[in-house]
XYZ file of C-alpha atoms in Angstrom:
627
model
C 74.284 -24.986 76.441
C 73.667 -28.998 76.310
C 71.927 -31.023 73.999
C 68.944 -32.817 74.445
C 66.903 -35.999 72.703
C 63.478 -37.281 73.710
C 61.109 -40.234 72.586
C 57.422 -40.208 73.106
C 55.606 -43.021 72.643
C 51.813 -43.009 72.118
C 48.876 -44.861 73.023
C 50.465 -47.364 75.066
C 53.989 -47.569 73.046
C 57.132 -47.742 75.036
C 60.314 -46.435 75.039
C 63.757 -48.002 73.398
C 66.307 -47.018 75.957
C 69.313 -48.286 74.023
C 67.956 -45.852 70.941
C 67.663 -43.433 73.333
C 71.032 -43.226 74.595
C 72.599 -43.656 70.900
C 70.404 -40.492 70.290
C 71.787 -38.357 73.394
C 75.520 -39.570 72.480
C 75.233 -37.907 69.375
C 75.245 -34.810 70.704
C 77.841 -35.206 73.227
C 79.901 -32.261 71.481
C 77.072 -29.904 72.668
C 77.921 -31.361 76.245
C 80.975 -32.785 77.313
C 80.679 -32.357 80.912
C 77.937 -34.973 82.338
C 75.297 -36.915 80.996
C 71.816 -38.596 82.032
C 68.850 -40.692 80.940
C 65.068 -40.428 82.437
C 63.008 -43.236 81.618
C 58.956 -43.870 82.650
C 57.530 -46.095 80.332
C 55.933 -44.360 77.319
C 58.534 -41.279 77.986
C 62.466 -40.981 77.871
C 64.575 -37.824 77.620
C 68.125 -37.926 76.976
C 70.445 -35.478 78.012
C 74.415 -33.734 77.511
C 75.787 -31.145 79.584
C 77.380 -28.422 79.206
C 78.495 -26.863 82.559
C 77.832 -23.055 82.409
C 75.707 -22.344 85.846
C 75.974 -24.453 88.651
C 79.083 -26.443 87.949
C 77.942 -28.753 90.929
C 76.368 -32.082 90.645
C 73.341 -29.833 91.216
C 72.922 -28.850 87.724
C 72.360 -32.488 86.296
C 69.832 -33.156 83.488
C 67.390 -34.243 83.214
C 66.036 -33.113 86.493
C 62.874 -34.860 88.269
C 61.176 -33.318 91.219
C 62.102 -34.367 94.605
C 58.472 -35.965 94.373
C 58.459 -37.682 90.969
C 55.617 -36.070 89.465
C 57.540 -33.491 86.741
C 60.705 -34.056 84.687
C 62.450 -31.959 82.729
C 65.427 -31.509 79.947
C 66.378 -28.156 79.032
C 68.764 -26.579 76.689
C 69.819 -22.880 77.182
C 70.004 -20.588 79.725
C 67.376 -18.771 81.528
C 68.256 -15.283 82.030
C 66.329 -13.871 84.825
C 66.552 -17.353 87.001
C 67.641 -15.381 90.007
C 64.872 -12.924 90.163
C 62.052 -16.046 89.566
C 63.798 -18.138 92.123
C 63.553 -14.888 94.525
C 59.728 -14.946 93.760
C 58.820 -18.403 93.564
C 60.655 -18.783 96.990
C 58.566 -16.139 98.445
C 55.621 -18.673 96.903
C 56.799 -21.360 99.024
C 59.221 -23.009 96.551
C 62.453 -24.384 97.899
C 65.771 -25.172 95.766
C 68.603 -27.920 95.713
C 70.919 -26.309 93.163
C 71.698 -22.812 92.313
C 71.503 -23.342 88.268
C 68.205 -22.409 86.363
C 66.944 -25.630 85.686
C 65.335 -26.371 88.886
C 64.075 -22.605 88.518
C 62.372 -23.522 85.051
C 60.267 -26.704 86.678
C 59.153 -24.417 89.769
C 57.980 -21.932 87.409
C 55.967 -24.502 85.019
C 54.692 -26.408 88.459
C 53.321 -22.978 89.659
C 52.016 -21.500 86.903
C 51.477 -23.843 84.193
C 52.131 -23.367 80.043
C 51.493 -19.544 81.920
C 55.268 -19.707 82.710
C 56.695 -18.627 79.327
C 55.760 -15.267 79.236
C 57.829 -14.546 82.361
C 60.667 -16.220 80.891
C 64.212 -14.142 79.879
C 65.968 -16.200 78.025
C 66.357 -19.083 74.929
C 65.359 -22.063 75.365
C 64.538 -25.506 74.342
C 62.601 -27.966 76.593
C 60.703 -30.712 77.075
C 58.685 -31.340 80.799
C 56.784 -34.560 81.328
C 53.903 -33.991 83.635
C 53.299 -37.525 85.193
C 49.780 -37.020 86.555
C 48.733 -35.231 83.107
C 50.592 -38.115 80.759
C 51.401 -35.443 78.468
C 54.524 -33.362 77.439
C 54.788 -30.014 77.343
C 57.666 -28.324 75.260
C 58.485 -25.125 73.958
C 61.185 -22.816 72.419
C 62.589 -19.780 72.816
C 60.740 -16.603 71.029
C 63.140 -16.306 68.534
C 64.295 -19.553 68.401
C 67.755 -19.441 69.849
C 68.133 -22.509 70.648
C 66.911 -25.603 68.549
C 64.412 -28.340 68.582
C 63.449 -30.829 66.099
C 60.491 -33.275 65.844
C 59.751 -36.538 63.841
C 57.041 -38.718 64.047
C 56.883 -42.116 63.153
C 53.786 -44.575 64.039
C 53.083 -44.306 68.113
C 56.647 -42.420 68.298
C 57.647 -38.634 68.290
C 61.045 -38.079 68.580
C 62.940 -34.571 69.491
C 66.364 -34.007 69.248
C 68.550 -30.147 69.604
C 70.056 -31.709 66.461
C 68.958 -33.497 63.729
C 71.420 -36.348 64.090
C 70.245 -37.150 67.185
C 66.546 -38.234 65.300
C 68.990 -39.841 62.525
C 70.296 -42.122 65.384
C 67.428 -43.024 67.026
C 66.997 -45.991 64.083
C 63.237 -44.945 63.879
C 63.892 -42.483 60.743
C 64.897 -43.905 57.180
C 67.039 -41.194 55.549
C 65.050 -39.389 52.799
C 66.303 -35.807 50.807
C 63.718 -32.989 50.614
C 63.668 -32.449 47.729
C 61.593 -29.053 47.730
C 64.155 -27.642 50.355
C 66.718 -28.600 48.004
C 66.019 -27.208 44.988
C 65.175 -23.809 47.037
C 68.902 -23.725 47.847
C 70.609 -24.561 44.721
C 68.419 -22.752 42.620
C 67.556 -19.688 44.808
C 70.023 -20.043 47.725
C 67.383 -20.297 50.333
C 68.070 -21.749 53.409
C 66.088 -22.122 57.175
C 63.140 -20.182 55.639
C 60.593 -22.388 57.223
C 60.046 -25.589 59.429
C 61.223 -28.107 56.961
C 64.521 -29.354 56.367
C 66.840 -30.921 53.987
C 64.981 -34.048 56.075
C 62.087 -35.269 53.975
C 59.751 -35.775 57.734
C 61.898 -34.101 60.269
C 60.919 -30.095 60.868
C 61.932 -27.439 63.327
C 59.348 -27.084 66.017
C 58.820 -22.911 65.639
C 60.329 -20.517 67.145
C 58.014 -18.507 69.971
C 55.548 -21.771 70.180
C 54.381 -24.122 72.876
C 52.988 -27.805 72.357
C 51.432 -30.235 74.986
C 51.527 -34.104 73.571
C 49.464 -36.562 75.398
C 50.060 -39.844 75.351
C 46.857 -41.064 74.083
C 48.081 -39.023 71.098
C 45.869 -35.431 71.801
C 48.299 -32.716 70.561
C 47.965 -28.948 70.459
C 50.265 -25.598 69.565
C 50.049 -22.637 69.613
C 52.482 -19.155 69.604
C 53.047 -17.758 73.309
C 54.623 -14.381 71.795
C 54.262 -12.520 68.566
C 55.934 -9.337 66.908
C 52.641 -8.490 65.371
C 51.312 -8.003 69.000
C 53.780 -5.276 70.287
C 52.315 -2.051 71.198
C 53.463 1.249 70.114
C 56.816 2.805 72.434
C 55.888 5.811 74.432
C 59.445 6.436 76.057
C 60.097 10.224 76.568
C 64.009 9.450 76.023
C 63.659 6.509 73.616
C 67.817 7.123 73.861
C 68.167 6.555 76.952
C 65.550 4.224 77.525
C 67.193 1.985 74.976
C 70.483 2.306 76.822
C 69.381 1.173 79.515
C 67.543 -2.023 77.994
C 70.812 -2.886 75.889
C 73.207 -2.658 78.564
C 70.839 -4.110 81.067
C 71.004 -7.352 78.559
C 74.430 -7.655 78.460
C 74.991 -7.489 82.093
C 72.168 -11.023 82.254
C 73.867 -12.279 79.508
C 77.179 -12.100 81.450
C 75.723 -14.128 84.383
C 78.227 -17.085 83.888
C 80.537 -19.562 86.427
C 82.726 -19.802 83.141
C 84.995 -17.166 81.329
C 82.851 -14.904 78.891
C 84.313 -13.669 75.338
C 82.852 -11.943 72.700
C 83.225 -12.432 68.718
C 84.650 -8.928 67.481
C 84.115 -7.816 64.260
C 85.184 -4.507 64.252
C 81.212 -3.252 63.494
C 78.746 -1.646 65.540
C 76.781 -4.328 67.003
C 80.123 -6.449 68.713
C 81.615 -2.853 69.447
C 78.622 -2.363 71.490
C 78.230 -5.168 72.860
C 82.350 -5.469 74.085
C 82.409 -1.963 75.376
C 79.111 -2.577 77.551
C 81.102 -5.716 78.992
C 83.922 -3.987 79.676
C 82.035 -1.383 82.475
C 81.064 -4.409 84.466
C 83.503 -6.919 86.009
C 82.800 -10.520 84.872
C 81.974 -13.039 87.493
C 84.765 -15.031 86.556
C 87.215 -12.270 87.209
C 89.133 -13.301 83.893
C 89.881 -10.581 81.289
C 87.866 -10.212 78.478
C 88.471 -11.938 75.326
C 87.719 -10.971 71.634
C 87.665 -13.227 69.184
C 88.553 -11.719 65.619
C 88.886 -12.857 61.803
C 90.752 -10.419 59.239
C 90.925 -10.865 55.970
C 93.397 -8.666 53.965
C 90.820 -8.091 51.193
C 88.597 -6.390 53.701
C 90.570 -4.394 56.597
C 89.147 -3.967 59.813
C 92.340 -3.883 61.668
C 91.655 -0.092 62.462
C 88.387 0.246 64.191
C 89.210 -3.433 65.827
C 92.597 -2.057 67.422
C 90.240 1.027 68.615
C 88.064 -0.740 70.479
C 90.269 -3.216 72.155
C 92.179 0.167 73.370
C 89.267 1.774 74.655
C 88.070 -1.611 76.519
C 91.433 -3.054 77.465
C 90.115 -6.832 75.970
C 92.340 -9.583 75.197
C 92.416 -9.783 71.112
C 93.071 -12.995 69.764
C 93.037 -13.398 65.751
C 92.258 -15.843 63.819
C 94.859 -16.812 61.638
C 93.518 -19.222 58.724
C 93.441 -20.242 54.854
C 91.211 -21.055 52.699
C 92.612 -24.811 51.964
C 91.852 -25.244 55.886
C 88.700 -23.570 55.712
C 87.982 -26.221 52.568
C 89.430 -29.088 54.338
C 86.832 -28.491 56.980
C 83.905 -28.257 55.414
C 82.406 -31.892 55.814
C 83.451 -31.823 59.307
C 81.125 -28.572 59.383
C 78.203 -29.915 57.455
C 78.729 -33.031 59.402
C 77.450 -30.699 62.404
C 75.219 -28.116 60.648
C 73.204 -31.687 59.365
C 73.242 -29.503 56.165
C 74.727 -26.857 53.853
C 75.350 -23.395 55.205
C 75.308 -19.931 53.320
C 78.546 -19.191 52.641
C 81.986 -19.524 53.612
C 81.969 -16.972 56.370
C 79.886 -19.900 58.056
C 83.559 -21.871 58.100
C 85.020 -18.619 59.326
C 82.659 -18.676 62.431
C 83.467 -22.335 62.467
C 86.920 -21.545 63.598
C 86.658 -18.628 65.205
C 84.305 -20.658 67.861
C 87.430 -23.233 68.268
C 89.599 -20.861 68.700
C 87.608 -19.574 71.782
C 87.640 -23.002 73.340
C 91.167 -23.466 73.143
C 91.514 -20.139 74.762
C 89.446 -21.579 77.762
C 86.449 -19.743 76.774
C 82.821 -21.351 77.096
C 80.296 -18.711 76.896
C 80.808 -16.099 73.787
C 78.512 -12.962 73.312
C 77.917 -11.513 69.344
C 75.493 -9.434 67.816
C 73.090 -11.671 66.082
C 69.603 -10.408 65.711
C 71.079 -6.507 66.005
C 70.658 -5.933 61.844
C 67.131 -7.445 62.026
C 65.717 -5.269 64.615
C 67.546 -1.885 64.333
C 67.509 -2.486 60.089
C 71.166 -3.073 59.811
C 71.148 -3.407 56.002
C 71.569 -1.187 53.613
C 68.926 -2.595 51.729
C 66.057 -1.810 54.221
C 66.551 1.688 52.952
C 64.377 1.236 50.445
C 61.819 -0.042 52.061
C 62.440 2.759 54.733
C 61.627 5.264 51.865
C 58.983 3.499 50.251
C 57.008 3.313 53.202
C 57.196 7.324 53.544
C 56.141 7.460 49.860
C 52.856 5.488 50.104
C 52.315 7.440 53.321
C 52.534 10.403 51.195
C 55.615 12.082 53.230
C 57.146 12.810 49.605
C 59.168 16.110 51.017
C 60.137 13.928 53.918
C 61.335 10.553 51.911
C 63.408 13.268 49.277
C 65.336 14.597 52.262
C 66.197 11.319 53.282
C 66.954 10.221 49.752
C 69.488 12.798 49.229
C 71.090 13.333 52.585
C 71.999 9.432 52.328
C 73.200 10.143 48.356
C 75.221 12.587 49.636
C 76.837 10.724 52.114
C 77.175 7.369 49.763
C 77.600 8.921 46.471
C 74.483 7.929 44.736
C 72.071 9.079 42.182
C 69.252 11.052 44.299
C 66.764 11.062 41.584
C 67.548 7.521 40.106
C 67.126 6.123 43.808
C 63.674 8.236 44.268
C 62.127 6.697 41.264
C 63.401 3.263 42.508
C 61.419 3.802 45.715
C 58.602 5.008 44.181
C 58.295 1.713 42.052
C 56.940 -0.720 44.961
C 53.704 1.552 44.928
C 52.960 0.528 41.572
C 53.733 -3.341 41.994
C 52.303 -3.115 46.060
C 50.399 -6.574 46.876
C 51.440 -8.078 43.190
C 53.083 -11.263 44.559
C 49.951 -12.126 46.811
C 47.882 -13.201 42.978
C 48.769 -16.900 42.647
C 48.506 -16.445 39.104
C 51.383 -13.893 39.043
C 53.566 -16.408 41.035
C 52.954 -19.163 38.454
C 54.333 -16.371 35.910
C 57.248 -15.804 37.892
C 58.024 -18.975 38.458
C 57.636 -19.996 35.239
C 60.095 -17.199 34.582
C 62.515 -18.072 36.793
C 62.836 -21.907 35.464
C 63.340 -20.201 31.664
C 66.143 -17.981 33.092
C 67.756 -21.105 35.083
C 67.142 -23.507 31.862
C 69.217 -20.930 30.197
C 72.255 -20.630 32.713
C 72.528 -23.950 32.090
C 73.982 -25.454 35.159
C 71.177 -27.338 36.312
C 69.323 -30.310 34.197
C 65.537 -29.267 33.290
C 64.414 -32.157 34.824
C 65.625 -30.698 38.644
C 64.698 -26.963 37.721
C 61.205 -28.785 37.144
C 60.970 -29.331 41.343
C 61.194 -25.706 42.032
C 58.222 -24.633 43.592
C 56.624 -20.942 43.417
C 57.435 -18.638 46.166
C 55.318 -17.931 48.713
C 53.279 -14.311 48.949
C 55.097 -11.633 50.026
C 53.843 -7.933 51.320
C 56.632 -5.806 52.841
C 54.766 -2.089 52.557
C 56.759 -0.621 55.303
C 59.763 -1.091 56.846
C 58.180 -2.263 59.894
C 56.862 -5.240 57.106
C 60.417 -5.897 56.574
C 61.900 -6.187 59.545
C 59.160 -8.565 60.965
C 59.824 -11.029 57.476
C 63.825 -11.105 58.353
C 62.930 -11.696 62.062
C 60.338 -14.930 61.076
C 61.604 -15.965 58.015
C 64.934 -14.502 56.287
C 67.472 -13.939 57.160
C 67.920 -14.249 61.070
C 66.934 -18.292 61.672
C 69.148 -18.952 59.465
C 72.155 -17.259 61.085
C 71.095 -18.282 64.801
C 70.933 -21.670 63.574
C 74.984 -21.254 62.007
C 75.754 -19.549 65.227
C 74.243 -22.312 67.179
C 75.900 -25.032 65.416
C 79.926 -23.447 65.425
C 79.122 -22.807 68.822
C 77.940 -26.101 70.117
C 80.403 -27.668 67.857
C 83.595 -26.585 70.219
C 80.985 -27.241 73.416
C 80.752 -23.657 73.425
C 77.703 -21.257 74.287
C 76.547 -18.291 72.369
C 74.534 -15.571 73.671
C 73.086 -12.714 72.095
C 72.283 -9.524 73.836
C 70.304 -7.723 70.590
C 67.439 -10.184 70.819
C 65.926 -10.094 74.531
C 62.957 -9.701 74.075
C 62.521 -6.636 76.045
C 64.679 -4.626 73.776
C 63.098 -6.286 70.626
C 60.304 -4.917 72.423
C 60.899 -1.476 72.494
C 62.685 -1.474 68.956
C 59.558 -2.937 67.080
C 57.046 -0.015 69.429
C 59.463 2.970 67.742
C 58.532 4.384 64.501
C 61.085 3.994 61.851
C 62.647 6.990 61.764
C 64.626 5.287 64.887
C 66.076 2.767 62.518
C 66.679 4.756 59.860
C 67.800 8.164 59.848
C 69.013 10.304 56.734
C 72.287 8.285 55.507
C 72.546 6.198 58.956
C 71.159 3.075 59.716
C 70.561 1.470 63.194
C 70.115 4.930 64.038
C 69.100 4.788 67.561
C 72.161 2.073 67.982
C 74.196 5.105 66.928
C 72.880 8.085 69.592
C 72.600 5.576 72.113
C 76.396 4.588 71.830
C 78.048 8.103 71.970
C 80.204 8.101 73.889
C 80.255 4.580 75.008
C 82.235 3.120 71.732
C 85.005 4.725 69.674
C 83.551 7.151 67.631
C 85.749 5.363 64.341
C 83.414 2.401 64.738
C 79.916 4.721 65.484
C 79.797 6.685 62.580
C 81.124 3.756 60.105
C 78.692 4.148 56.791
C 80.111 0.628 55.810
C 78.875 -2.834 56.967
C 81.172 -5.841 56.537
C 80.786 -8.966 59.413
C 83.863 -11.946 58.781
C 83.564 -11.381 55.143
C 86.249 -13.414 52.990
C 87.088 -12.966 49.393
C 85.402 -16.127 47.528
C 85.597 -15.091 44.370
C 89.224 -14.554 44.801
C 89.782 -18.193 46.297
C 88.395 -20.119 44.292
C 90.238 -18.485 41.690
C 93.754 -19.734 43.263
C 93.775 -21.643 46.420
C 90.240 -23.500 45.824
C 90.548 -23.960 42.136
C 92.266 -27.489 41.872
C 89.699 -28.681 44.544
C 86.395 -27.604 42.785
C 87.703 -29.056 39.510
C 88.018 -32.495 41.817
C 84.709 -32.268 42.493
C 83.118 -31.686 39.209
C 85.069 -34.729 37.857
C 83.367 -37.119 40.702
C 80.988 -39.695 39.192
C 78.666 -38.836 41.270
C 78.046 -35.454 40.109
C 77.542 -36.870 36.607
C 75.423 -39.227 37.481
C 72.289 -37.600 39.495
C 70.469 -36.015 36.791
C 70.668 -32.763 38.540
C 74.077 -30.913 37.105
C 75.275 -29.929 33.254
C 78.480 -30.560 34.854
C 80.371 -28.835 31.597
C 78.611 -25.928 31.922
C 79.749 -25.454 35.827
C 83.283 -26.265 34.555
C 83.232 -23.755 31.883
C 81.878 -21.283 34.481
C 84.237 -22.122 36.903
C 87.294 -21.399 34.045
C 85.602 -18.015 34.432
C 85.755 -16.956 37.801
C 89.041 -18.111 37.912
C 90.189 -15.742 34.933
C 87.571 -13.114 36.423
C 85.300 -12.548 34.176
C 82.875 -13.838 36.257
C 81.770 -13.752 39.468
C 80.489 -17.195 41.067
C 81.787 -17.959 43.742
C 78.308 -18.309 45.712
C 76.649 -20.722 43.074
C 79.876 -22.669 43.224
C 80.105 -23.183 46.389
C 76.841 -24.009 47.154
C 76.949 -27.000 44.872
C 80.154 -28.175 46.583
C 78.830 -28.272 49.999
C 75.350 -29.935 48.658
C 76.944 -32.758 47.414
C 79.587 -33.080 49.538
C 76.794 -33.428 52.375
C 74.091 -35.293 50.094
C 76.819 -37.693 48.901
C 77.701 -38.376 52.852
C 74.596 -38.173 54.416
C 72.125 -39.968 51.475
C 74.748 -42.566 49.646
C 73.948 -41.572 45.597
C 71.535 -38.700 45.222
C 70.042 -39.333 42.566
C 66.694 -36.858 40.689
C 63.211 -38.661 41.332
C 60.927 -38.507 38.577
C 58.087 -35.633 38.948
């Protein structure tokens, strides 16, 4: 919900209203309904609504107490507002509106930076605190919702988007170049603070920050994974049950319609058949939202659910020329590439629920990095038994999954026993040099990419994933789940709607990270306790699926026919040819072979398309610094 842009000036700087409001207009697509400016001095927040709660005037942004002395601009939605308002009421606190906005600045003016913990919800927010001169912001645990920071001199500047700091005319556009070549070369994307904005980062996810205006700044993380306490639920079934349905029903709390993005896997199953027990407060049917590509049939286990909850289906009906003739509008507001062409799938599937009247959509996101939703945590699942010496116990596992998937039991034992051998290697600097240097011999070779740019690659940082527990905390932080909130966030916002996802309150995430990981994984089943918890309560085609798919779509195939003409466009720009990064030929040649199928690279191709579609847009003529 709503966008937000602020400018802090320090040590006696004040603010540039004008930039201020070009800032805040940038984001108008995140909120089309109102807009507002606050403006004392040194501090200015600008704000664009989107009207979820409180449709009334009573919701406005940015919000100042009736006696002046706390402002605030928010973007998301607080959860549990109605059970802090009953408290803070009962603490003497009275209320104008019936949103969750006024709820938020109660809660920080009666308990402080102490607030966040009792917070259900994601967020993004910056409160000025006129008797402190300082700022105090935060966002959400996971990260939800966005917030990025630049400084420049006596200036900070915050924006839900990075466009909005790009607007403010304090920033001079400049690539980062390490971010970059971590994408082209190793398709990494969101795996950190920084982004493809050489001095504009992501304030973290789960972190607070007061900013005085003398210029005294401090951080630090209000929640942590690594913090959670072991689960001691006699049902953990049930228990979880009850947590997961018990976050759909807060994450329905909406004066809007409510939809759902259907994929026709366990996570939206769940998630659509949990809606469906509960009326919404809209009193609209409920709508799902699918995409279905021929090449990978979902059609069945889709048309299951939607009999056993009665939803409204509405398909997506698109090709990939559209999907291509969108893609700088999408980049345009991602402020960067995305990871794959799914991400233009979401794109549209997000329009399509605003043009059904749809403002608020629930999906699963966070579900496969809590429950271990890929198939590859598997082997860190059985690795993790190994070095705890439960060989008898990891075997079982091994082969009850073979069984079921049609594997090589012994082959995949000795592939999980390998990690105990090479456990802790990537922490020795010296070994990353070596695989680095490894890395930039095997790209020289490919051949797409000049040796001068393969030169900026940097070596990865340590990694030490012993257990599956290891795992699952990485994807959460680092790979692959920012990544995907911050596509889902984008699509979303794009079409001024709001997505919600019920897999990562924190009180489930909670519970999941307390269990063991015999929960998650299970024999040949993954999100295991996803699975018992569900019986009954989703088709049983859609529980006991062994396969995993999402809104895949068939690249390889596309660019072979549809996308061919297109990419050959591209790779004939002088632009391409002229920024010392590409051995355009090479690509070409490669390109000839995807298209006759011989290979397969589809990813690699299109990642260079939407970089320089984007860098050619966004940074005039990229063109290679020297090292």
């Amino acid at each position: 919900m709503c966008g937000l842009a602020g400018m802090i000036g320090l040590n006696g700087r004040t603010v540039d209203a004008t930039a201020l409001e070009r800032m805040a207009f940038s984001l108008q697509h995140r909120g089309p309904d109102d807009k507002g400016m606050y403006v004392n001095g040194a501090v200015g927040f600008g704000f664009r609504r989107l009207s979820i709660l409180d449709l009334s005037p009573g919701g406005h942004q940015p919000k100042v107490s009736r006696d002046g002395k706390v402002a605030i601009v928010f973007n998301g939605e607080i959860y549990n507002y109605i059970e802090l308002r009953a408290e803070l009421q009962t603490l003497g606190h009275t209320f104008e509106s019936s949103g969750d906005t006024e709820v938020l600045l109660a809660a920080y003016r009666e308990w402080g930076t102490d607030c966040l913990p009792r917070l259900n919800g994601m967020w993004a927010f910056l409160i000025y605190d006129v008797a402190e001169r300082k700022v105090f912001g935060s966002r959400d645990r996971f990260g939800v919702k966005p917030l990025y920071r630049h400084t420049t001199g006596d200036m900070v500047l915050f924006g839900s988007e990075i466009k909005a700091i790009l607007e403010s005319g304090y920033y001079q556009t400049r690539l980062n170049w390490s971010v970059a070549t971590a994408f082209l070369l190793r398709n990494q994307l969101d795996v950190d603070s920084q982004t493809f904005y050489e001095g504009i980062e992501q304030v973290p996810a789960g972190s607070a920050f007061e900013l005085h205006l003398d210029g005294r700044y401090r951080s630090w993380s209000f929640w942590s994974l690594d913090e959670i306490e072991p689960t001691h639920a006699q049902e953990p079934i049930e228990a979880f049950k009850h947590l997961f349905d018990d976050a759909v029903r807060l994450r329905m709390r909406s004066d809007v319609p409510v939809g759902v993005c259907l994929s026709g896997g366990l996570d939206s199953t769940s998630i659509l058949c949990s809606m469906a027990k509960r009326k919404t407060a809209s009193g609209h049917q409920l709508q799902a939202f699918s995409y279905m590509s021929k090449a990978y049939d979902e059609s069945r286990y889709i048309a299951d659910t939607i009999q056993w909850t009665g939803a409204q289906l509405n398909r997506l009906e698109v090709d990939p020329a559209q999907l291509i003739g969108n893609l700088e509008k999408v980049l345009w507001y991602h402020d960067g590439p995305v990871h794959s062409m799914t991400a233009l799938v979401g794109f549209e599937l997000m329009g399509l629920a605003a043009r059904t009247g749809i403002k608020v959509i629930l999906n699963g996101q966070g579900a496969d990095e809590t429950i271990a939703g890929y198939h590859s945590y598997f082997w860190s699942h059985w690795a993790g038994m190994i070095r705890k010496g439960q060989w008898c116990k990891a075997w079982k596992e091994i082969k009850d999954h073979s069984a079921v998937l049609g594997s090589d039991a012994y082959r995949t034992l000795l592939r999980a026993t390998l990690p105990m051998f090479t456990d802790g290697i990537s922490e020795f600097s010296a070994y990353r040099r070596l695989a680095l240097r490894k890395q930039q011999r095997n790209l020289n070779q490919n051949g797409w990419f000049t040796p001068e740019f393969v030169e900026h690659l940097q070596p990865e940082k340590a990694v030490r994933n012993r257990f599956l527990e290891d795992e699952l905390k990485a994807s959460v932080r680092r790979d692959p789940l920012p990544l995907f909130l911050r596509i889902e966030d984008r699509n979303s916002m794009a079409h001024s709607v709001e997505a919600r996802v019920p897999f990562l309150d924190y009180r489930l995430v909670t519970f999941l990270f307390g269990l063991t990981s015999d929960w998650k994984m299970h024999g040949p089943w993954n999100k295991y306790i996803l699975r018992q918890a569900m019986a009954g309560s989703i088709p049983e085609s859609v529980r006991m699926r062994a396969d995993k798919m999402g809104f895949p779509v068939p690249g390889k195939q596309w660019l072979a026919a549809a996308l061919y003409e297109p990419f050959q466009d591209l790779l004939a720009g002088r632009e391409m040819r002229e920024s010392g990064i590409y051995n355009v030929s090479k690509i070409s040649k490669d390109l000839k072979s995807n298209q006759s199928g011989t290979k397969d690279e589809s990813v690699a191709l299109f990642n260079i398309a939407q970089f320089q579609m984007w860098s050619s847009r966004t940074h005039s003529a990229v063109t290679l610094p020297a090292r």
